Amino acid sequence: MGEQKNLSSQEGVEKLKKLAKAADICMFATNLTGNPISARPMSTRDVDDDGTIYFYSRDSSDKNAEISKDDRVQLFYSNNSDYEYMSVFGRASIVEDEALAKELWTNFAKAWFSGGVDDPELTVIKVVPENVYYWDTKHNKMVNLVKMALSALTGTETDDGVYGHINV
C-alpha cells in the first residue's frame, strides 16, 4: 500500500515547493460549498519559504469575486511525469501589490495581461496553506507499469510509494 510519511517544518515546505513548481499548473477551486465547486487551471507563479503560493488573476474575474466572498480554496496539483500529486487546502487573499507583481512577472503572463506588469486588471492571489496532502511514488513510470501488470496477474497489492500530510 505504500509508506506514510508526514512532513513538517522546512522538509514539508521544500516538498510543497518542489511539487507545486514541478506540476506548475493546478486546478484552483473556489466556492467550495457550492454545487458544483468552481475550478479552473491556474499556473503557479511562486512558492515562498513559508509555503505561501502565489498566482496572477484578473481583478474582474469570477475567482476574485468568489474569494472575496469566501477565502477558502483547494488546489489540486498533478505532476504526471513523476507520479506526484498534491492537494492543498488554504485561505486566499487578493493582493494589489505592485512590487510583488513585478517580482513574480514573466513575459509569459503578457498573454493574459496585455498591459504588462502595469495592467490595471493584474492582481496577485496569495494562498496560505492550512492542510496539505501529497502522494509520491518511489519508482519511475516504467517500474510502476511493470508492478501494476504483475499485481494484476498475481492478485497481489503493489507498493504505492509514499504519501502523507505536509505541515507548513
mmCIF file of C-alpha atoms in Angstrom:
data_model
loop_
_atom_site.group_PDB
_atom_site.id
_atom_site.type_symbol
_atom_site.label_atom_id
_atom_site.label_comp_id
_atom_site.label_asym_id
_atom_site.label_seq_id
_atom_site.Cartn_x
_atom_site.Cartn_y
_atom_site.Cartn_z
ATOM 1 C CA MET A 1 0.000 0.000 0.000
ATOM 2 C CA GLY A 2 2.916 2.363 0.427
ATOM 3 C CA GLU A 3 4.597 4.152 3.259
ATOM 4 C CA GLN A 4 3.008 7.040 5.127
ATOM 5 C CA LYS A 5 5.484 9.826 5.828
ATOM 6 C CA ASN A 6 4.196 13.079 7.267
ATOM 7 C CA LEU A 7 6.453 16.059 6.695
ATOM 8 C CA SER A 8 6.879 19.108 8.929
ATOM 9 C CA SER A 9 8.725 22.403 9.035
ATOM 10 C CA GLN A 10 11.368 23.007 6.389
ATOM 11 C CA GLU A 11 11.139 19.479 4.969
ATOM 12 C CA GLY A 12 7.399 19.977 4.440
ATOM 13 C CA VAL A 13 7.819 23.389 2.806
ATOM 14 C CA GLU A 14 10.519 22.025 0.485
ATOM 15 C CA LYS A 15 8.236 19.152 -0.598
ATOM 16 C CA LEU A 16 5.342 21.574 -1.204
ATOM 17 C CA LYS A 17 7.607 23.890 -3.248
ATOM 18 C CA LYS A 18 9.054 21.004 -5.262
ATOM 19 C CA LEU A 19 5.668 19.507 -6.149
ATOM 20 C CA ALA A 20 3.987 22.859 -6.914
ATOM 21 C CA LYS A 21 6.835 24.023 -9.146
ATOM 22 C CA ALA A 22 7.199 20.664 -10.923
ATOM 23 C CA ALA A 23 3.490 20.471 -11.720
ATOM 24 C CA ASP A 24 3.191 24.254 -12.327
ATOM 25 C CA ILE A 25 -0.478 24.072 -13.308
ATOM 26 C CA CYS A 26 -3.058 23.199 -10.677
ATOM 27 C CA MET A 27 -6.815 23.032 -10.610
ATOM 28 C CA PHE A 28 -7.693 26.054 -8.472
ATOM 29 C CA ALA A 29 -11.076 25.533 -6.792
ATOM 30 C CA THR A 30 -13.206 28.229 -5.161
ATOM 31 C CA ASN A 31 -16.812 28.296 -3.953
ATOM 32 C CA LEU A 32 -16.105 25.092 -2.040
ATOM 33 C CA THR A 33 -19.599 24.871 -0.532
ATOM 34 C CA GLY A 34 -21.297 25.328 -3.919
ATOM 35 C CA ASN A 35 -22.569 22.591 -6.131
ATOM 36 C CA PRO A 36 -20.616 22.273 -8.307
ATOM 37 C CA ILE A 37 -17.490 23.943 -6.945
ATOM 38 C CA SER A 38 -15.756 26.340 -9.330
ATOM 39 C CA ALA A 39 -12.416 25.064 -10.603
ATOM 40 C CA ARG A 40 -10.070 26.242 -13.295
ATOM 41 C CA PRO A 41 -6.441 25.583 -14.307
ATOM 42 C CA MET A 42 -4.005 28.146 -12.901
ATOM 43 C CA SER A 43 -0.248 28.481 -13.257
ATOM 44 C CA THR A 44 1.715 28.807 -10.022
ATOM 45 C CA ARG A 45 3.831 31.974 -10.074
ATOM 46 C CA ASP A 46 5.897 31.188 -6.970
ATOM 47 C CA VAL A 47 6.032 29.446 -3.601
ATOM 48 C CA ASP A 48 7.868 31.328 -0.863
ATOM 49 C CA ASP A 49 9.929 29.996 2.022
ATOM 50 C CA ASP A 50 6.944 29.610 4.357
ATOM 51 C CA GLY A 51 4.861 27.682 1.777
ATOM 52 C CA THR A 52 2.663 30.578 0.635
ATOM 53 C CA ILE A 53 1.640 30.072 -3.015
ATOM 54 C CA TYR A 54 1.138 32.945 -5.490
ATOM 55 C CA PHE A 55 -0.903 33.230 -8.689
ATOM 56 C CA TYR A 56 -1.840 36.023 -11.088
ATOM 57 C CA SER A 57 -5.512 36.780 -11.615
ATOM 58 C CA ARG A 58 -7.718 39.358 -13.299
ATOM 59 C CA ASP A 59 -9.360 41.794 -10.897
ATOM 60 C CA SER A 60 -12.728 41.330 -12.635
ATOM 61 C CA SER A 61 -12.559 37.504 -12.653
ATOM 62 C CA ASP A 62 -15.157 35.208 -11.108
ATOM 63 C CA LYS A 63 -12.463 33.640 -8.925
ATOM 64 C CA ASN A 64 -11.549 37.004 -7.390
ATOM 65 C CA ALA A 65 -15.235 37.663 -6.684
ATOM 66 C CA GLU A 66 -15.625 34.195 -5.151
ATOM 67 C CA ILE A 67 -12.509 34.642 -2.980
ATOM 68 C CA SER A 68 -13.868 37.987 -1.776
ATOM 69 C CA LYS A 69 -16.996 36.182 -0.534
ATOM 70 C CA ASP A 70 -15.281 33.050 0.829
ATOM 71 C CA ASP A 71 -11.495 32.853 1.122
ATOM 72 C CA ARG A 72 -11.320 29.039 1.345
ATOM 73 C CA VAL A 73 -9.679 27.420 -1.701
ATOM 74 C CA GLN A 74 -8.489 23.967 -2.726
ATOM 75 C CA LEU A 75 -5.588 23.431 -5.121
ATOM 76 C CA PHE A 76 -5.026 20.113 -6.898
ATOM 77 C CA TYR A 77 -1.557 19.546 -8.378
ATOM 78 C CA SER A 78 -0.614 16.670 -10.661
ATOM 79 C CA ASN A 79 2.940 16.064 -11.832
ATOM 80 C CA ASN A 80 2.128 13.072 -14.018
ATOM 81 C CA SER A 81 5.644 12.606 -15.379
ATOM 82 C CA ASP A 82 6.906 11.716 -11.885
ATOM 83 C CA TYR A 83 3.639 10.347 -10.464
ATOM 84 C CA GLU A 84 3.485 13.076 -7.815
ATOM 85 C CA TYR A 85 0.212 14.602 -6.635
ATOM 86 C CA MET A 86 -0.751 17.154 -4.015
ATOM 87 C CA SER A 87 -3.927 18.612 -2.555
ATOM 88 C CA VAL A 88 -3.690 21.983 -0.807
ATOM 89 C CA PHE A 89 -6.496 23.495 1.251
ATOM 90 C CA GLY A 90 -5.870 27.075 2.264
ATOM 91 C CA ARG A 91 -7.017 30.648 2.641
ATOM 92 C CA ALA A 92 -6.704 33.011 -0.313
ATOM 93 C CA SER A 93 -6.476 36.774 -0.459
ATOM 94 C CA ILE A 94 -6.379 39.206 -3.351
ATOM 95 C CA VAL A 95 -3.247 41.339 -3.228
ATOM 96 C CA GLU A 96 -2.730 44.535 -5.181
ATOM 97 C CA ASP A 97 0.989 44.981 -4.602
ATOM 98 C CA GLU A 98 2.966 46.468 -7.487
ATOM 99 C CA ALA A 99 6.356 45.389 -6.098
ATOM 100 C CA LEU A 100 5.170 41.791 -5.621
ATOM 101 C CA ALA A 101 3.579 41.721 -9.085
ATOM 102 C CA LYS A 102 6.887 42.869 -10.599
ATOM 103 C CA GLU A 103 8.845 40.281 -8.609
ATOM 104 C CA LEU A 104 6.588 37.481 -9.917
ATOM 105 C CA TRP A 105 6.355 38.794 -13.502
ATOM 106 C CA THR A 106 7.313 36.719 -16.538
ATOM 107 C CA ASN A 107 6.764 37.594 -20.191
ATOM 108 C CA PHE A 108 4.500 34.524 -20.420
ATOM 109 C CA ALA A 109 1.926 36.409 -18.313
ATOM 110 C CA LYS A 110 1.630 39.068 -21.021
ATOM 111 C CA ALA A 111 -0.712 36.698 -22.891
ATOM 112 C CA TRP A 112 -3.317 37.408 -20.177
ATOM 113 C CA PHE A 113 -2.250 40.903 -19.155
ATOM 114 C CA SER A 114 -1.514 42.866 -22.330
ATOM 115 C CA GLY A 115 -0.659 45.954 -20.283
ATOM 116 C CA GLY A 116 2.227 44.039 -18.721
ATOM 117 C CA VAL A 117 3.022 44.341 -15.048
ATOM 118 C CA ASP A 118 1.214 47.715 -15.033
ATOM 119 C CA ASP A 119 -2.061 46.242 -16.383
ATOM 120 C CA PRO A 120 -4.897 47.636 -14.221
ATOM 121 C CA GLU A 121 -6.552 44.185 -14.159
ATOM 122 C CA LEU A 122 -3.465 42.454 -12.702
ATOM 123 C CA THR A 123 -3.853 41.167 -9.152
ATOM 124 C CA VAL A 124 -1.962 38.543 -7.186
ATOM 125 C CA ILE A 125 -3.744 35.753 -5.352
ATOM 126 C CA LYS A 126 -1.907 34.717 -2.209
ATOM 127 C CA VAL A 127 -2.786 31.258 -0.834
ATOM 128 C CA VAL A 128 -1.677 30.365 2.690
ATOM 129 C CA PRO A 129 -1.886 26.562 3.049
ATOM 130 C CA GLU A 130 -3.711 25.112 6.056
ATOM 131 C CA ASN A 131 -3.905 21.435 5.098
ATOM 132 C CA VAL A 132 -1.645 19.758 2.532
ATOM 133 C CA TYR A 133 -1.620 16.126 1.474
ATOM 134 C CA TYR A 134 0.766 14.539 -1.043
ATOM 135 C CA TRP A 135 1.262 11.278 -2.912
ATOM 136 C CA ASP A 136 4.686 10.436 -4.341
ATOM 137 C CA THR A 137 5.894 7.200 -5.901
ATOM 138 C CA LYS A 138 9.343 5.852 -5.228
ATOM 139 C CA HIS A 139 9.855 4.418 -8.694
ATOM 140 C CA ASN A 140 9.816 5.710 -12.240
ATOM 141 C CA LYS A 141 6.911 5.252 -14.631
ATOM 142 C CA MET A 142 8.201 2.065 -16.300
ATOM 143 C CA VAL A 143 8.759 0.322 -12.965
ATOM 144 C CA ASN A 144 5.254 1.292 -11.840
ATOM 145 C CA LEU A 145 3.703 -0.053 -15.057
ATOM 146 C CA VAL A 146 5.526 -3.368 -14.628
ATOM 147 C CA LYS A 147 4.498 -3.565 -10.950
ATOM 148 C CA MET A 148 0.842 -2.842 -11.820
ATOM 149 C CA ALA A 149 0.878 -5.528 -14.531
ATOM 150 C CA LEU A 150 2.407 -8.077 -12.131
ATOM 151 C CA SER A 151 -0.120 -7.105 -9.473
ATOM 152 C CA ALA A 152 -2.997 -7.611 -11.900
ATOM 153 C CA LEU A 153 -1.654 -11.044 -12.929
ATOM 154 C CA THR A 154 -0.838 -12.279 -9.420
ATOM 155 C CA GLY A 155 -3.580 -10.554 -7.440
ATOM 156 C CA THR A 156 -1.088 -9.009 -5.014
ATOM 157 C CA GLU A 157 -1.032 -5.391 -3.915
ATOM 158 C CA THR A 158 1.611 -3.010 -5.215
ATOM 159 C CA ASP A 159 3.773 -0.656 -3.205
ATOM 160 C CA ASP A 160 2.130 2.700 -3.953
ATOM 161 C CA GLY A 161 5.064 4.820 -2.852
ATOM 162 C CA VAL A 162 5.000 7.473 -0.162
ATOM 163 C CA TYR A 163 2.092 9.637 0.972
ATOM 164 C CA GLY A 164 1.237 11.864 3.891
ATOM 165 C CA HIS A 165 0.409 15.251 5.317
ATOM 166 C CA ILE A 166 2.638 18.263 4.880
ATOM 167 C CA ASN A 167 2.573 20.634 7.839
ATOM 168 C CA VAL A 168 3.803 24.103 6.928
#
